[in-house]
Coordinates of C-alpha atoms in Angstrom, one line a residue:
M16 CA 37.2 46.0 -0.5
K17 CA 38.5 49.3 -1.7
K18 CA 42.0 49.4 -3.2
N19 CA 43.3 52.6 -1.5
E20 CA 41.5 52.1 1.8
P21 CA 43.6 52.9 4.9
G22 CA 45.1 49.8 6.6
L23 CA 43.0 50.1 9.8
N24 CA 39.7 50.3 7.9
R25 CA 40.7 47.5 5.7
F26 CA 41.5 45.3 8.7
L27 CA 38.2 46.1 10.4
R28 CA 36.3 45.4 7.2
T29 CA 38.1 42.0 7.0
L30 CA 37.0 41.2 10.5
S31 CA 33.4 42.1 9.7
L32 CA 33.4 39.9 6.6
N33 CA 34.9 37.0 8.5
S34 CA 32.3 37.5 11.2
H35 CA 29.5 37.4 8.6
M36 CA 31.0 34.3 7.0
K37 CA 31.3 32.5 10.3
R38 CA 27.7 33.4 11.1
F39 CA 26.6 32.1 7.8
Q40 CA 28.5 28.9 8.4
I41 CA 27.0 28.4 11.8
L42 CA 23.5 29.0 10.4
A43 CA 24.2 26.5 7.6
I44 CA 25.4 23.9 10.1
A45 CA 22.4 24.4 12.3
A46 CA 20.1 24.1 9.3
F47 CA 21.8 20.8 8.3
I48 CA 21.5 19.4 11.8
S49 CA 17.8 20.4 11.9
C50 CA 17.1 18.7 8.5
S51 CA 19.0 15.6 9.6
Q52 CA 16.9 15.4 12.8
C53 CA 13.7 15.8 10.7
A54 CA 14.8 12.8 8.6
I55 CA 15.2 10.6 11.6
A56 CA 12.1 8.4 12.0
Q57 CA 10.2 7.7 15.1
T58 CA 10.2 4.0 15.3
F59 CA 7.8 1.8 17.3
Y60 CA 8.3 -2.0 17.6
V61 CA 5.4 -4.4 18.0
D62 CA 5.7 -8.1 19.1
N63 CA 2.5 -9.8 20.2
S64 CA 4.5 -12.8 21.5
H65 CA 7.0 -11.0 23.7
G66 CA 5.9 -7.4 23.9
D67 CA 3.9 -5.5 26.5
D68 CA 1.8 -2.4 25.9
R69 CA 3.4 -0.8 29.0
N70 CA 6.8 -0.9 27.3
A71 CA 8.5 2.0 25.6
G72 CA 8.1 0.5 22.1
T73 CA 11.8 0.1 21.4
A74 CA 13.5 -2.9 19.7
K75 CA 14.4 -4.3 23.2
A76 CA 11.1 -3.3 24.8
A77 CA 8.4 -3.9 22.2
L78 CA 4.7 -3.2 22.5
A79 CA 2.3 -6.1 22.3
S80 CA -0.4 -4.7 20.1
L81 CA -0.7 -2.8 16.8
C82 CA -3.5 -0.7 18.4
E83 CA -1.1 0.7 21.0
A84 CA 1.7 1.4 18.5
V85 CA -0.6 3.2 16.2
K86 CA -2.2 5.1 19.1
R87 CA 1.2 6.4 20.2
A88 CA 2.3 7.2 16.7
N89 CA -1.0 9.1 16.0
L90 CA -0.4 11.3 19.1
S91 CA 3.0 12.4 17.9
R92 CA 3.3 16.1 17.1
Q93 CA 6.8 15.9 15.6
N94 CA 7.1 16.4 11.9
Q95 CA 9.2 13.3 11.4
P96 CA 8.6 10.0 9.6
I97 CA 6.9 7.3 11.6
V98 CA 7.8 3.6 11.2
I99 CA 5.9 0.8 13.0
K100 CA 7.9 -2.4 12.8
V101 CA 5.8 -5.6 13.2
A102 CA 7.3 -8.8 14.4
P103 CA 6.1 -12.2 13.2
G104 CA 2.9 -13.4 14.7
L105 CA -0.9 -13.4 14.3
Y106 CA -2.5 -10.0 15.0
T107 CA -6.3 -10.3 15.5
L108 CA -8.4 -7.1 15.4
K109 CA -11.9 -6.3 16.7
E110 CA -11.5 -2.5 16.1
P111 CA -10.0 -1.0 13.0
I112 CA -6.4 0.3 13.0
T113 CA -7.0 3.9 12.3
I114 CA -3.9 5.7 11.0
S115 CA -4.3 9.5 11.5
G116 CA -2.1 12.1 13.2
H117 CA -1.2 15.7 13.5
S118 CA 1.5 15.8 10.8
Y119 CA 0.3 15.4 7.3
T120 CA 3.6 15.8 5.5
A121 CA 5.9 13.2 7.0
K122 CA 5.7 9.5 5.9
Y123 CA 4.0 6.9 8.0
S124 CA 4.9 3.3 7.5
V125 CA 3.6 0.0 9.0
E126 CA 5.9 -2.7 7.9
A127 CA 7.1 -6.2 8.7
L128 CA 10.2 -6.4 10.8
V129 CA 11.6 -8.9 8.3
M130 CA 10.6 -8.0 4.7
P131 CA 10.2 -10.7 1.9
D132 CA 13.4 -9.7 0.2
D133 CA 15.5 -9.8 3.4
S134 CA 17.9 -12.7 3.8
G135 CA 16.4 -15.3 6.2
W136 CA 12.8 -14.4 5.3
T137 CA 10.4 -17.3 5.5
P138 CA 6.6 -17.4 5.3
A139 CA 6.5 -17.9 9.1
K140 CA 8.2 -14.5 9.6
M141 CA 5.4 -12.6 7.8
P142 CA 3.0 -10.8 10.3
V143 CA -0.6 -12.0 9.8
I144 CA -3.4 -9.5 10.2
Q145 CA -6.9 -10.8 10.7
C146 CA -10.1 -8.9 11.5
I147 CA -12.5 -10.9 13.6
A148 CA -15.3 -8.3 13.9
D149 CA -18.8 -7.8 12.6
G150 CA -19.6 -4.1 11.9
N151 CA -16.6 -2.1 13.1
R152 CA -16.7 0.1 9.9
A153 CA -18.7 3.4 10.0
G154 CA -21.0 3.9 7.0
K155 CA -24.2 2.8 5.3
L156 CA -23.2 -0.9 5.0
E157 CA -24.4 -3.3 7.7
H158 CA -22.1 -6.1 8.8
A159 CA -19.1 -4.2 7.4
S160 CA -15.6 -4.2 8.8
T161 CA -12.1 -3.1 8.0
A162 CA -8.6 -3.8 9.4
F163 CA -6.7 -0.6 8.4
Q164 CA -8.5 2.7 8.1
I165 CA -6.2 5.3 6.5
Q166 CA -7.0 8.9 7.5
R167 CA -3.8 10.8 6.6
N168 CA -1.3 11.4 3.7
H169 CA 1.8 9.5 2.7
V170 CA 1.1 6.0 4.3
S171 CA 2.9 2.8 3.4
I172 CA 1.8 -0.7 4.3
R173 CA 4.7 -3.1 3.6
G174 CA 5.2 -6.9 3.9
L175 CA 2.0 -7.9 5.8
K176 CA -0.3 -10.8 5.2
F177 CA -4.1 -10.0 5.4
I178 CA -6.5 -12.9 5.7
G179 CA -10.3 -12.9 5.6
D180 CA -12.8 -12.3 8.4
P181 CA -14.2 -15.5 9.9
H182 CA -16.9 -13.8 11.9
P183 CA -20.1 -15.6 10.8
A184 CA -22.1 -12.4 10.5
S185 CA -19.5 -10.4 8.6
V186 CA -20.5 -9.6 5.0
Y187 CA -18.3 -6.8 3.9
Y188 CA -14.7 -6.9 5.0
Y189 CA -12.1 -4.6 3.5
A190 CA -8.5 -5.2 4.6
I191 CA -7.2 -1.7 3.8
E192 CA -9.5 1.3 3.3
R193 CA -9.0 5.0 2.6
K194 CA -12.4 6.8 2.2
D195 CA -11.2 10.4 2.0
S196 CA -10.7 11.4 -1.6
T197 CA -8.7 14.5 -0.7
L198 CA -5.8 12.5 0.7
T199 CA -2.6 11.6 -1.2
G200 CA 0.1 9.0 -1.0
L201 CA -1.0 5.4 -0.2
E202 CA 1.6 2.7 -1.0
I203 CA 0.8 -1.0 -0.5
T204 CA 3.7 -3.3 -1.4
Q205 CA 4.7 -6.9 -0.9
C206 CA 1.5 -7.9 0.9
Y207 CA -0.6 -11.0 0.7
F208 CA -4.5 -10.7 0.6
L209 CA -6.0 -14.1 1.2
G210 CA -9.7 -14.9 1.3
D211 CA -11.9 -17.9 1.4
R212 CA -15.5 -17.3 0.3
Y213 CA -16.8 -20.1 2.4
S214 CA -15.0 -19.6 5.7
M215 CA -13.0 -16.3 5.8
P216 CA -14.4 -14.0 3.0
M217 CA -12.7 -10.7 2.0
Q218 CA -15.0 -8.4 0.2
G219 CA -12.1 -6.1 -0.9
G220 CA -8.4 -6.2 -0.5
V221 CA -7.7 -2.5 -1.1
F222 CA -10.6 0.0 -1.2
A223 CA -9.2 3.5 -1.7
Q224 CA -10.1 7.0 -2.9
G225 CA -7.8 9.9 -3.7
V226 CA -4.4 10.6 -5.2
K227 CA -1.3 8.3 -5.6
V228 CA -2.7 5.0 -4.7
S229 CA 0.0 2.5 -5.5
V230 CA -0.3 -1.3 -5.3
D231 CA 3.0 -3.1 -6.1
H232 CA 4.3 -6.7 -5.8
C233 CA 1.1 -7.9 -4.0
I234 CA -0.8 -11.2 -4.3
F235 CA -4.6 -11.4 -4.0
Y236 CA -5.9 -14.9 -3.8
G237 CA -9.6 -15.7 -3.4
V238 CA -10.6 -12.1 -2.6
K239 CA -14.0 -11.2 -3.9
N240 CA -12.8 -7.9 -5.3
A241 CA -9.0 -7.3 -5.2
V242 CA -8.6 -3.6 -5.8
L243 CA -11.3 -1.0 -5.7
V244 CA -10.5 2.7 -6.5
F245 CA -13.3 5.2 -7.2
V246 CA -13.2 8.9 -6.4
G247 CA -10.6 11.7 -6.7
L248 CA -8.2 9.4 -8.6
K249 CA -4.9 10.6 -9.9
Y250 CA -1.6 8.7 -10.4
F251 CA -3.2 5.3 -9.5
S252 CA -0.9 2.4 -10.3
L253 CA -1.1 -1.4 -10.1
T254 CA 2.1 -3.1 -10.9
H255 CA 4.0 -6.5 -10.5
S256 CA 1.0 -8.1 -8.8
I257 CA -1.0 -11.3 -9.1
I258 CA -4.8 -11.5 -8.8
Y259 CA -6.2 -15.0 -8.7
G260 CA -9.8 -16.0 -8.2
S261 CA -11.6 -12.8 -7.6
Y262 CA -15.2 -14.0 -7.9
E263 CA -16.8 -10.6 -8.6
G264 CA -14.2 -8.3 -10.1
A265 CA -10.4 -8.1 -10.0
V266 CA -10.1 -4.4 -10.4
W267 CA -12.8 -1.7 -10.1
Y268 CA -11.7 1.7 -11.4
G269 CA -13.3 5.1 -11.3
Y270 CA -16.6 6.7 -10.8
G271 CA -17.9 9.8 -12.6
L272 CA -15.1 12.0 -13.8
S273 CA -12.5 9.8 -12.1
G274 CA -13.3 7.1 -14.6
D275 CA -11.4 8.9 -17.3
V276 CA -8.2 9.7 -15.4
P277 CA -5.0 7.9 -16.8
F278 CA -3.4 5.2 -14.7
T279 CA -0.5 2.8 -14.7
F280 CA -1.2 -0.9 -15.1
S281 CA 1.8 -3.0 -16.0
D282 CA 3.5 -6.3 -15.2
N283 CA 0.5 -8.0 -13.7
V284 CA -1.0 -11.4 -13.8
I285 CA -4.9 -11.7 -13.6
T286 CA -6.6 -15.0 -13.8
G287 CA -9.5 -17.1 -12.6
C288 CA -11.6 -14.1 -12.0
N289 CA -15.2 -13.3 -12.9
Y290 CA -14.4 -9.9 -14.5
F291 CA -10.9 -8.6 -15.0
W292 CA -11.9 -4.9 -15.1
V293 CA -15.0 -3.1 -13.9
G294 CA -15.2 0.6 -14.9
Y295 CA -17.7 3.4 -14.8
R296 CA -20.2 3.4 -17.7
G297 CA -19.2 5.2 -20.8
K298 CA -16.3 5.7 -23.1
H299 CA -12.8 5.7 -21.6
P300 CA -10.0 6.7 -23.9
N301 CA -7.3 6.4 -21.2
Y302 CA -7.6 2.7 -20.6
K303 CA -4.1 1.2 -21.2
F304 CA -2.7 -2.2 -20.1
T305 CA 1.0 -3.1 -20.5
N306 CA 3.1 -6.2 -20.3
S307 CA 0.6 -8.4 -18.5
Q308 CA -1.0 -11.9 -18.5
I309 CA -4.8 -11.6 -18.4
S310 CA -6.2 -15.0 -19.2
G311 CA -8.6 -17.6 -17.9
N312 CA -11.2 -15.1 -16.6
A313 CA -14.9 -15.5 -17.3
H314 CA -15.3 -11.9 -18.6
Y315 CA -12.8 -9.3 -19.7
M316 CA -14.3 -5.8 -19.1
G317 CA -17.6 -4.7 -17.5
F318 CA -19.5 -1.6 -16.4
N319 CA -20.2 -0.7 -12.8
E320 CA -24.0 -0.8 -12.5
Q321 CA -26.5 -2.3 -10.1
E322 CA -25.0 -5.5 -11.4
I323 CA -21.9 -5.8 -13.6
L324 CA -22.8 -5.4 -17.3
P325 CA -20.4 -6.4 -20.1
D326 CA -18.5 -3.5 -21.5
T327 CA -18.7 -3.8 -25.3
I328 CA -17.8 -0.2 -26.0
N329 CA -14.2 0.3 -24.8
K330 CA -11.2 -1.1 -26.7
P331 CA -8.3 -0.4 -24.4
M332 CA -4.7 0.3 -25.6
E333 CA -2.8 -2.9 -25.0
E334 CA 0.9 -3.4 -25.2
R335 CA 2.3 -7.0 -24.7
V336 CA -0.9 -8.2 -23.1
R337 CA -1.4 -12.0 -23.4
K338 CA -4.9 -13.3 -23.3
S339 CA -4.3 -17.0 -23.6
G340 CA -2.3 -19.6 -21.6
K341 CA -2.9 -21.3 -18.3
V342 CA -1.6 -19.6 -15.2
S343 CA -0.4 -21.9 -12.4
L344 CA 0.8 -20.9 -8.9
V345 CA 3.2 -22.5 -6.5
E346 CA 1.0 -24.5 -4.1
A347 CA 1.4 -25.7 -0.5
D348 CA 2.9 -29.1 -0.2
L349 CA 3.1 -31.8 2.5
K350 CA 5.9 -29.9 4.3
G351 CA 3.8 -26.7 4.5
L352 CA 4.2 -23.4 2.7
P353 CA 7.1 -23.2 0.2
L354 CA 9.1 -20.0 0.3
N355 CA 7.4 -18.7 -2.9
Y356 CA 3.9 -20.0 -2.4
L357 CA 1.2 -18.5 -4.5
N358 CA 3.8 -16.9 -6.8
L359 CA 4.0 -18.0 -10.4
A360 CA 5.2 -21.6 -11.0
A361 CA 8.1 -22.0 -13.4
S362 CA 5.8 -23.6 -16.0
S363 CA 3.1 -21.0 -15.7
A364 CA 2.0 -18.7 -18.5
G365 CA 3.4 -15.3 -17.7
S366 CA 6.2 -16.7 -15.6
D367 CA 8.7 -14.3 -17.3
I368 CA 6.7 -11.3 -16.0
E369 CA 8.2 -10.0 -12.8
A370 CA 4.9 -10.3 -10.9
G371 CA 4.6 -11.6 -7.3
L372 CA 5.7 -11.0 -3.8
F373 CA 9.4 -10.6 -4.3
K374 CA 11.2 -7.6 -5.8
T375 CA 14.5 -9.6 -6.2
K376 CA 14.7 -12.8 -8.1
R377 CA 14.0 -16.0 -6.0
H378 CA 15.5 -19.3 -7.2

């Protein structure tokens, strides 16, 4: 504002400035409201005991099936986070749950209504996912099935229990699969993957390609191959997890150039497996394992060939990795499943490592 400007002009200029300020404030408020609305998640509730697929999918009017909830979520064209809350119960699948959609930037979460760290959680409150199909998975493999097929970015699977496929003809069953190596953001946390090679086999717990595959605080028990990641890898992490009894290989990592990409492996317990680690053939300078118990396995490292061959070439960087000691897990008792079943027993080797289902300490 000019110092010697006539009074009327000065008054009019003040009005103009005030007008611009008010307009700016209105635009700022509108932008804030818009951003706040973008952050509000679209939430669908699923309850196979009390829900109905004709319902609205709200907390008071839940849907009955995961298929219907995912179908509605996939059709959404709003660029908002999507959350599917799954109530306790057994959810059997013949067709895969295919997570896709029009928005590839917002987060998409399928999670237990009651998470393991919530007060009042018990094993009975954990939703159980079971595929009962033979051959629902597209691809070259015959008799291959999957429960969750991920076809979009930024997906989280939280607090679910996956059990093996009892279909007598099923050979290859993958609980969670992401084939597209161009995708990014797949978080799998606080989930059980339970297989039985004689009655309910699980070929793979997590079979994923692409960027930012994160497996954290999960338990794999009796799964033939717990975690398989191959192509397009970047920022892969496996942390705070227990892998017990993988009778082919606990972790398969990398194929071609992806075999040399750095990763995060820390605070895990791997035991009772055939091979602890199966990698692509050749020298891998980026192998690094941190603060983990890796003991009681038939073999340590192998190469991914027609059959697994022992890896006598690579000497990974290891920090606080213990290769001796017996790992023992909390078992079911006459009363059923203890709160911390299949987590590390107090007397177990590696019990000081914060591996297992819970993120908060359970006493």
